Coordinates of C-alpha atoms and ligand atoms in Angstrom, one line a residue:
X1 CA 3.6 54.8 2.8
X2 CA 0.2 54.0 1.2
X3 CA 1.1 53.6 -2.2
X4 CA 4.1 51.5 -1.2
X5 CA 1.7 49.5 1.2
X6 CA -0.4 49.1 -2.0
X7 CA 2.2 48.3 -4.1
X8 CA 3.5 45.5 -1.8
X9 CA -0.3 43.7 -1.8
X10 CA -0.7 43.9 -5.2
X11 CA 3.0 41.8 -6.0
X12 CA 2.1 39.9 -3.4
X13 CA -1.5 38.7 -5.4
X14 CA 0.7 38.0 -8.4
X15 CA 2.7 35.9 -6.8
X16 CA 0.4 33.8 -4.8
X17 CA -1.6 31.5 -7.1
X18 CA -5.1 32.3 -7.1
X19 CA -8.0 29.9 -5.5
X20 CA -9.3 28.1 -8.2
X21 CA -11.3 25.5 -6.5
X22 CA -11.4 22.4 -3.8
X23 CA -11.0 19.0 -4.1
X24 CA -12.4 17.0 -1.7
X25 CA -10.3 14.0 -1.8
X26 CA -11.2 10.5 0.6
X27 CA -8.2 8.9 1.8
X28 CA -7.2 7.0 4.6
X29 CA -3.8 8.1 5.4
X30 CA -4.1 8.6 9.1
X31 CA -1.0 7.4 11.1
X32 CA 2.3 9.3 11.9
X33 CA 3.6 8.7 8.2
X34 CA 0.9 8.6 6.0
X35 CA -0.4 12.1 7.6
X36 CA 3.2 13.2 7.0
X37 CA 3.1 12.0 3.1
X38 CA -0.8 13.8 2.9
X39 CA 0.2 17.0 3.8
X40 CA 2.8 16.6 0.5
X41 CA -0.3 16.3 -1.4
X42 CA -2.2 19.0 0.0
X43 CA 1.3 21.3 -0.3
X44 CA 1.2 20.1 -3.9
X45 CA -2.0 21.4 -4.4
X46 CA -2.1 24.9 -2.9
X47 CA 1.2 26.0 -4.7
X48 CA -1.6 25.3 -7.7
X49 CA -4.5 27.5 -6.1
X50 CA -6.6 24.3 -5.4
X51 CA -8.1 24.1 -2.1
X52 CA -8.2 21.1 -0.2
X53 CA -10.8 19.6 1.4
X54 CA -10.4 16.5 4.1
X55 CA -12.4 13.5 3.7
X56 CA -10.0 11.2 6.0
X57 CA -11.5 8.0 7.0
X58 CA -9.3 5.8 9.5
X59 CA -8.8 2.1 9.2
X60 CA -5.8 0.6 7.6
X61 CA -5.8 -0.9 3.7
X62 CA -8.7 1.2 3.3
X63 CA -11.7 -0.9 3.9
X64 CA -13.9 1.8 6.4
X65 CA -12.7 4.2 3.6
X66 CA -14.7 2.3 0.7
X67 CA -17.6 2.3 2.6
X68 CA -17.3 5.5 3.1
X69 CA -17.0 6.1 -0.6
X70 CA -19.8 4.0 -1.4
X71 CA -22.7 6.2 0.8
X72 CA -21.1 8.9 -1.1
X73 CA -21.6 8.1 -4.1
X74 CA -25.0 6.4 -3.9
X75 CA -26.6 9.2 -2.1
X76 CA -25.2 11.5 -5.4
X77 CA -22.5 13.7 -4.1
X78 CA -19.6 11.6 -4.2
X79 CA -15.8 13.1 -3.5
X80 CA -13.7 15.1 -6.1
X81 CA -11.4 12.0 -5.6
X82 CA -10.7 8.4 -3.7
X83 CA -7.8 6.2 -2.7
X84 CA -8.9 3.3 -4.7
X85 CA -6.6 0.6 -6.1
X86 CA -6.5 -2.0 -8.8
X87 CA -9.7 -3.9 -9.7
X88 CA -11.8 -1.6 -7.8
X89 CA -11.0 0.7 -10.5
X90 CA -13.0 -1.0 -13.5
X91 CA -16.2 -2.1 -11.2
X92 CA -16.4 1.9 -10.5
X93 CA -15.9 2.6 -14.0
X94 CA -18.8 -0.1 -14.6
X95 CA -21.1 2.3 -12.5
X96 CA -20.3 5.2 -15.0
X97 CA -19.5 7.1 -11.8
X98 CA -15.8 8.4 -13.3
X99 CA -14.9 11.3 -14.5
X100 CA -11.8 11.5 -17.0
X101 CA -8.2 12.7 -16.6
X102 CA -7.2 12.2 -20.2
X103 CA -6.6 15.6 -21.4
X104 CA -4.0 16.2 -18.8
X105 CA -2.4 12.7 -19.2
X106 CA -2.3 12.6 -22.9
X107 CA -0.7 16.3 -22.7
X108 CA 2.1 15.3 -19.6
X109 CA 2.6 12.2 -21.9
X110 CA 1.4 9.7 -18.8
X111 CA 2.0 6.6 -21.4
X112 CA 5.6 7.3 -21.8
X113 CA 6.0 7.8 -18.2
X114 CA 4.2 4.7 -16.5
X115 CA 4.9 0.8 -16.7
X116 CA 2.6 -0.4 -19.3
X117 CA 1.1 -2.5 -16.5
X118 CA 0.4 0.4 -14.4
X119 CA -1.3 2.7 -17.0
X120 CA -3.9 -0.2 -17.5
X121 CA -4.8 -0.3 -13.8
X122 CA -5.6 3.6 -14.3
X123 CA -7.3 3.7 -17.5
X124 CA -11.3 2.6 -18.2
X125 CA -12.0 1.8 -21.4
X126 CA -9.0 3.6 -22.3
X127 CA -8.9 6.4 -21.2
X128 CA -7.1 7.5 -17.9
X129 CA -9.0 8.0 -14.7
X130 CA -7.3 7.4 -11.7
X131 CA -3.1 9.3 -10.9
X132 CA -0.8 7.0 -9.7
X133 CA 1.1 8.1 -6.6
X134 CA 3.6 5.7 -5.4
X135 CA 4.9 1.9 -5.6
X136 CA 4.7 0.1 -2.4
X137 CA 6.1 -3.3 -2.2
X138 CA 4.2 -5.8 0.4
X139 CA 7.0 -8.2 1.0
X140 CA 9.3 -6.9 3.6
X141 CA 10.4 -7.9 7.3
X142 CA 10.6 -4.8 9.5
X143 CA 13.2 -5.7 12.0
X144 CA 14.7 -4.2 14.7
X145 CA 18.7 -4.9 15.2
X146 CA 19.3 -4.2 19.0
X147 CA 16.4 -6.4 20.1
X148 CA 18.4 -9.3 18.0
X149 CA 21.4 -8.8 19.4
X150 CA 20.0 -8.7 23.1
X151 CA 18.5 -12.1 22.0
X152 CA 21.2 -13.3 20.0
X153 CA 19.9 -13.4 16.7
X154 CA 20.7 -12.6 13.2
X155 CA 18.3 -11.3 10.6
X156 CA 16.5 -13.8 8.8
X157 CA 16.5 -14.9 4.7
X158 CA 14.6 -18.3 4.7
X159 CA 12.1 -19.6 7.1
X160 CA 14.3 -21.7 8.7
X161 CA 16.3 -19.0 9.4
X162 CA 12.9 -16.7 10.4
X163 CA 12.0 -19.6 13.1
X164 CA 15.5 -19.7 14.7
X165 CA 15.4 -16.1 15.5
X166 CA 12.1 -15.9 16.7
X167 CA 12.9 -18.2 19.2
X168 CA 15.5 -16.5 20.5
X169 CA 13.7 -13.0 20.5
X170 CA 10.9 -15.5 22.8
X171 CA 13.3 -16.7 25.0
X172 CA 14.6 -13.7 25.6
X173 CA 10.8 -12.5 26.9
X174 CA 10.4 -10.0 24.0
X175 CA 7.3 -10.0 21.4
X176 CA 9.5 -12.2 18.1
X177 CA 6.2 -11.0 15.9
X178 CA 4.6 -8.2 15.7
X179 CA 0.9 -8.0 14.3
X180 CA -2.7 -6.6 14.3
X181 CA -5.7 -9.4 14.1
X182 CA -7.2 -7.3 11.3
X183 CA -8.4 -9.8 8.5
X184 CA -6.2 -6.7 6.1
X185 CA -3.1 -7.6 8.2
X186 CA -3.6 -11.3 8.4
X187 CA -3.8 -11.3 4.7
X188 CA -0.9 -9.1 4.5
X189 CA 0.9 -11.7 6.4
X190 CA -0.7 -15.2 4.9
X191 CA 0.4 -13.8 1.1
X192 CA 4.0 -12.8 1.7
X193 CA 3.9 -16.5 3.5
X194 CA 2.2 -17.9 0.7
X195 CA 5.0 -15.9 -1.8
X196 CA 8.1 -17.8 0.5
X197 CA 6.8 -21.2 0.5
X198 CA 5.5 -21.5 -2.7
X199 CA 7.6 -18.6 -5.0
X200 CA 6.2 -16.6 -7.7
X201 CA 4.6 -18.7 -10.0
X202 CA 2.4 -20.5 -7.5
X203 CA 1.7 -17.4 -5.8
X204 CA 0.2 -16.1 -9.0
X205 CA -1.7 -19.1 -10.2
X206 CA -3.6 -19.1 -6.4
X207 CA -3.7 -15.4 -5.6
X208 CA -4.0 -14.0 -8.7
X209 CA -5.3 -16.2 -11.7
X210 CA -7.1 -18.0 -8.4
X211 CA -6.7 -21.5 -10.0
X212 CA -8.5 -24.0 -8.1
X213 CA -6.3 -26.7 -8.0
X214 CA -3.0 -24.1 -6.8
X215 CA -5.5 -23.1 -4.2
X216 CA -6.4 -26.3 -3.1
X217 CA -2.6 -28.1 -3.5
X218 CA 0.2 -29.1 -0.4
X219 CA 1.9 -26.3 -1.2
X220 CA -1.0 -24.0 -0.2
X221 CA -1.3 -26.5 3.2
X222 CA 2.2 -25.8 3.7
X223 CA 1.8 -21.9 3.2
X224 CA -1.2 -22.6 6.0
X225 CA 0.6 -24.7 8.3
X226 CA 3.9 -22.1 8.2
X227 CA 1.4 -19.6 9.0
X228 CA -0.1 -21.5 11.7
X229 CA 3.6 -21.7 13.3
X230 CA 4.0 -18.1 12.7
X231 CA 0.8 -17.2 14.8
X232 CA 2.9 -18.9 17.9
X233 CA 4.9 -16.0 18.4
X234 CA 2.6 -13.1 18.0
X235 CA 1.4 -11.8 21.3
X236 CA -2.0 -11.9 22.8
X237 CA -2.7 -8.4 22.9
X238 CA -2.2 -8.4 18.6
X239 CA -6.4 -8.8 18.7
X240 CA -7.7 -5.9 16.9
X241 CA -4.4 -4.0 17.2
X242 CA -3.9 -1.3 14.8
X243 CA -0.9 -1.6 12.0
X244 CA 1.5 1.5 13.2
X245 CA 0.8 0.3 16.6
X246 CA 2.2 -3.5 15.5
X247 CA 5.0 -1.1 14.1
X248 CA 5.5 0.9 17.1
X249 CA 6.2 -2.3 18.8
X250 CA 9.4 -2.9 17.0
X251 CA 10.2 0.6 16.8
X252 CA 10.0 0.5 20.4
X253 CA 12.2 -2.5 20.8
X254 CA 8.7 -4.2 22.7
X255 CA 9.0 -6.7 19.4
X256 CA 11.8 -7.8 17.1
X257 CA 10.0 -8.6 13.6
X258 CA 6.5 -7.2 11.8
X259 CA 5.8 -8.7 8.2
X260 CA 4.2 -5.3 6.4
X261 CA 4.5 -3.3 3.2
X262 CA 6.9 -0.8 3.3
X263 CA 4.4 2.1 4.8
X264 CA 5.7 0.8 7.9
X265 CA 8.8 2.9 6.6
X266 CA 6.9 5.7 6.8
X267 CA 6.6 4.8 10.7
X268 CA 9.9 4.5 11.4
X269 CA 11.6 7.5 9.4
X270 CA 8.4 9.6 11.2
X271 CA 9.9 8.7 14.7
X272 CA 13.4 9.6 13.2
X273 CA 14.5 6.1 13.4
X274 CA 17.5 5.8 10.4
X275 CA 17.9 2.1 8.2
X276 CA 20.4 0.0 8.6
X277 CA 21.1 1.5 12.0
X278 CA 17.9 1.5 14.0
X279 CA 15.9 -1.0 11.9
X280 CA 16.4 -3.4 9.0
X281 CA 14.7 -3.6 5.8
X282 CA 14.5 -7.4 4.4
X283 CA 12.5 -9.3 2.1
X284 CA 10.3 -11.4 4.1
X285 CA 11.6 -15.2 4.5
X286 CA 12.3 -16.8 1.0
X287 CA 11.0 -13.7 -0.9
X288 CA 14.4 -12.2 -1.9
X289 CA 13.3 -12.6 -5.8
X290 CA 10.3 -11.6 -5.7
X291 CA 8.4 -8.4 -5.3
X292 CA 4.4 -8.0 -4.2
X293 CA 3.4 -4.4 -5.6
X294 CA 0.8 -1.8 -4.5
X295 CA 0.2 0.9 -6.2
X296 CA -2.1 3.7 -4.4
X297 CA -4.0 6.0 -6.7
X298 CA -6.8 9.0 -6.5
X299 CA -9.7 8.2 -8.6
X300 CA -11.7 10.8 -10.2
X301 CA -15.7 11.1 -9.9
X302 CA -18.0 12.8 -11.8
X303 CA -19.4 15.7 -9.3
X304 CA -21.5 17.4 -11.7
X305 CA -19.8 20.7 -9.8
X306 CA -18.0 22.6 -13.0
X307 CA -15.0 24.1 -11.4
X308 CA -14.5 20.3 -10.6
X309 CA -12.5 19.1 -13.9
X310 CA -10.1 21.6 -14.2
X311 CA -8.7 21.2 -10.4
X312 CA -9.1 17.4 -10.8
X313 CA -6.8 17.6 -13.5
X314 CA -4.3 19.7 -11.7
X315 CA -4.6 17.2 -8.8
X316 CA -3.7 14.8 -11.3
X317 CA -1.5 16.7 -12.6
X318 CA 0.3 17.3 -9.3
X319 CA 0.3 14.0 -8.2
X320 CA 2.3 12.7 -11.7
X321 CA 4.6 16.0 -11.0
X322 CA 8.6 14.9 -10.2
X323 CA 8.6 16.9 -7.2
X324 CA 6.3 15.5 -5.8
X325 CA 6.7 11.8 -6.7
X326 CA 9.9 12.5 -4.3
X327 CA 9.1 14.3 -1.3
X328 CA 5.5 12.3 -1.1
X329 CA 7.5 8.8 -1.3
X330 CA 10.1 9.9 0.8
X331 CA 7.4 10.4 3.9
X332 CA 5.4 7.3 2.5
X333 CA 8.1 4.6 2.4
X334 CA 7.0 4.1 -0.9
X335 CA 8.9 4.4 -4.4
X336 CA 8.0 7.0 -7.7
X337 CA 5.7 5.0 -10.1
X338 CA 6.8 7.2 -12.3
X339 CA 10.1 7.3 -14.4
X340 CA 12.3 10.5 -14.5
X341 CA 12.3 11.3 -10.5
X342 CA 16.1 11.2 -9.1
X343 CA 17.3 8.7 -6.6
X344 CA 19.7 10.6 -4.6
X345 CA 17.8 11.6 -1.8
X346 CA 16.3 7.6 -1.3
X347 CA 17.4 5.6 1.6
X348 CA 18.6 2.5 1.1
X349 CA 15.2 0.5 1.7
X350 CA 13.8 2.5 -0.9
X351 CA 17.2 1.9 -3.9
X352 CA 16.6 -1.3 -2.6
X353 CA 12.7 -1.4 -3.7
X354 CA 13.9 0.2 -6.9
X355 CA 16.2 -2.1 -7.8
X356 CA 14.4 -5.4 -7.2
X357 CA 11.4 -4.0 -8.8
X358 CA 13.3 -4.2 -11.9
X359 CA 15.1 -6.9 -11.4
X360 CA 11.8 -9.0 -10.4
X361 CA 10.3 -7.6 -13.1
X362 CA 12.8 -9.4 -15.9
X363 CA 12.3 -12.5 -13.8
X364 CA 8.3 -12.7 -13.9
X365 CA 8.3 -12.4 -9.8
X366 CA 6.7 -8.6 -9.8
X367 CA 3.2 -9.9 -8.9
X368 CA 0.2 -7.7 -7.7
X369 CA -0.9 -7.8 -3.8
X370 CA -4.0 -9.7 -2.9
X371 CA -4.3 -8.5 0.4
X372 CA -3.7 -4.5 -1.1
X373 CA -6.6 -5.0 -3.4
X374 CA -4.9 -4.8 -6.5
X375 CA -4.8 -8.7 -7.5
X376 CA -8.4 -10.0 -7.3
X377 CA -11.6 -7.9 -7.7
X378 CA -13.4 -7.0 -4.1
X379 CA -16.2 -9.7 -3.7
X380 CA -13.6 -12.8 -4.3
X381 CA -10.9 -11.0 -2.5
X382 CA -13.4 -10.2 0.7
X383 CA -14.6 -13.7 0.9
X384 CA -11.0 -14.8 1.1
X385 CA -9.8 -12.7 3.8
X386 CA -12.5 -14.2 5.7
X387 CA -11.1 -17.1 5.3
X388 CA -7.5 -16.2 6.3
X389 CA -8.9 -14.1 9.1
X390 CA -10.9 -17.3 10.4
X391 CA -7.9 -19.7 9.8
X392 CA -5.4 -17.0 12.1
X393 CA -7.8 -16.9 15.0
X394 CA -9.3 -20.6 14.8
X395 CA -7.8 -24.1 15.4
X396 CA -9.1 -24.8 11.5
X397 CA -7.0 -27.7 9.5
X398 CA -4.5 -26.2 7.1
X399 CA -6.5 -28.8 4.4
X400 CA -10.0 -27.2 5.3
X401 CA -8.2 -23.7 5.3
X402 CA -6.9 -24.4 2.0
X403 CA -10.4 -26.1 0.7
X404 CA -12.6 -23.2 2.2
X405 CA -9.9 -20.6 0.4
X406 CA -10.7 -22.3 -3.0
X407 CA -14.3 -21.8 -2.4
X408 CA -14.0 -18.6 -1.4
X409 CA -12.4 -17.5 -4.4
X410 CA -15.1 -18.2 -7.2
X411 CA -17.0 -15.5 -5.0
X412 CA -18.4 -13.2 -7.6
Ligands
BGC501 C1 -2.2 1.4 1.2 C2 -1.2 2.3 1.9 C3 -1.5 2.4 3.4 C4 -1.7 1.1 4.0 C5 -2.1 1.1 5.5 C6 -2.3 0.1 2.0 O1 -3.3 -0.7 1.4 O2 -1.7 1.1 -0.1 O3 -1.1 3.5 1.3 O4 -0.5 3.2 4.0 O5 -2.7 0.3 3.3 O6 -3.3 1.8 5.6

């Protein structure tokens, strides 16, 4: 009985992966589906022997979580790893904070794997710091179809079309727009405006080569005055309000419409809500070509700890994995980055993602997110939040809006 009991223990510590080390990763993945998609992570992880150790920091798009990450690393003991995005990357490679992932990337063939455009975002000088997790597009409507048809409305493509049914969702005494007053959201909301009215190629020249005159032309007062209209028909309790909650709202049939990237997909599947049936996927008003990316990713620091590398590289390492490119996007709402992960068990929000991410892609429309922090570096892209923020809960001019934006953006 002993021996056998013996025997039993000692398979058992074969099989089970031996612990290795934490990582002590900061992320802000803290509503129903983004929890959901962490745990992946974690899962990920311990069938590697690496421990995991919670730095969660509330706050939507991230913003309490680089503070956070800031005290950290100034006061010398910063986390294994961050959610940082874009930009961000480079000014932290500047501080010669970062450790390197290379090894592993070189060996899993990362280069091969990743658009050419994302493997720059991850790279410093060359050489690979930050895992790429997902593909998030910005520009969708999240709609919900029984509260149109108790209104009488159809989903929208153009913002004619947008206007009409929001209307009708207000005259039938329902919320037509769900929203949070966080500057984050109101960005959210102005660029995927700004993408409608003005396409691709101004949306680029003003929110991503931030060329002064683009910032500063009609079609930039027209992106603020179709903003302006759309702030009619959010609610008054939207002050403050957090981003699931805005979702919950049309989950709940309280609201028919929320502009948001698709982790609001992560929302609805987590309350077992099904697309196409109890909530439409479309590309916000007069965005159908076009395709506003964000692309989360854990960056590596320097600890100084030395079991830190190795399980930094098999977080890395993880994260890049097939397996769990799939069952993390399928919680997040989100798409693989990476090529070679199967489609079949994608909903059709997500094929849908995939597909006009290519096909934007051919046409020049795949642009980076402003709001999502992976267009403009931090300083410029703070300063102009503030001004979006101001213009939503202000009576400002759509001209001084568009004048103070233009300003805002030679912030350096
Ligand atoms: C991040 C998402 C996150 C969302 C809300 C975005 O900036 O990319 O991963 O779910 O903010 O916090």
């Amino acid at each position: 009985m002993k021996r056998t009991l013996a025997a039993a223990l000692a398979a058992f510590a074969c099989m089970a992966p031996s612990h290795a080390a934490d990582v002590e990763v900061l992320h802000y993945w803290t509503s129903g589906g983004e929890a959901r998609s962490a745990a992946e992570l974690k899962k990920a992880l311990a069938a590697r022997g690496i421990g995991w150790k919670d730095f969660a920091v509330a706050g939507g798009a991230g913003d309490n979580a680089a503070t956070a990450l800031k005290a950290r690393v100034m006061s010398g003991s910063p986390p294994s790893a961050a959610q940082v995005k874009g930009p961000a990357i480079q000014e932290w490679g500047d501080e010669g904070v970062l450790a390197s992932i290379d090894a592993v990337a070189r060996a899993e063939k990362w280069d091969a794997l990743l658009p050419p455009a994302v493997a720059a975002i991850m790279k410093y000088k060359g050489r690979y710091v930050a895992a790429p997790v997902n593909v998030h597009r910005v520009n969708w409507l999240w709609v919900n179809p029984a509260v149109l048809k108790k209104a009488g409305a159809t989903a929208p493509a153009t913002f004619d079309e947008f206007f009409a049914a929001a209307d009708k969702i207000k005259a039938a005494g329902l919320v037509a727009v769900a929203h949070g007053g966080q500057p984050w959201q109101d960005a959210t909301l102005f660029e995927s405006v700004a993408l409608g009215v003005g396409g691709p190629e101004f949306y680029r020249k003003a929110l991503v080569q931030l060329d002064q005159a683009t910032l500063t032309s009609p079609t930039m007062v027209k992106t603020f005055d179709t903003l302006a209209r759309i702030k009619t028909y959010i609610d008054r309790g939207a002050a403050g309000r957090d981003w699931n909650l805005a979702t919950a709202m049309v989950i709940n049939g309280k609201a028919g419409m929320q502009f948001m990237g698709d982790w609001a997909k992560g929302e609805f599947t987590a309350a077992g809500r099904k697309p196409g049936v109890d909530f439409l996927c479309v590309p916000a008003p007069g965005t159908a070509n076009a395709f506003t990316y964000n692309i989360d990713s854990m960056l590596m620091f320097e600890t100084g700890k030395s079991d830190q590398p190795k399980a930094q590289q098999a977080l890395a390492s993880a994260i890049m994995s097939p397996a769990f490119q799939e069952s993390f996007n399928l919680n997040k709402g989100s798409i693989p980055v990476r090529a070679g992960v199967p489609r079949t068990r994608f909903d059709a929000c997500a094929i849908k993602s995939m597909d006009d991410m290519t096909a934007s892609g051919k046409r020049g429309a795949f642009v980076p997110s402003m709001a999502h922090n992976m267009a403009v570096a931090p300083a410029a892209q703070g300063a102009m939040m503030d001004v979006i923020a101001r213009f939503m809960n202000s009576k400002m001019a759509s001209k001084d809006a568009a004048a103070a934006l233009a300003k805002a953006a030679k912030t350096r």
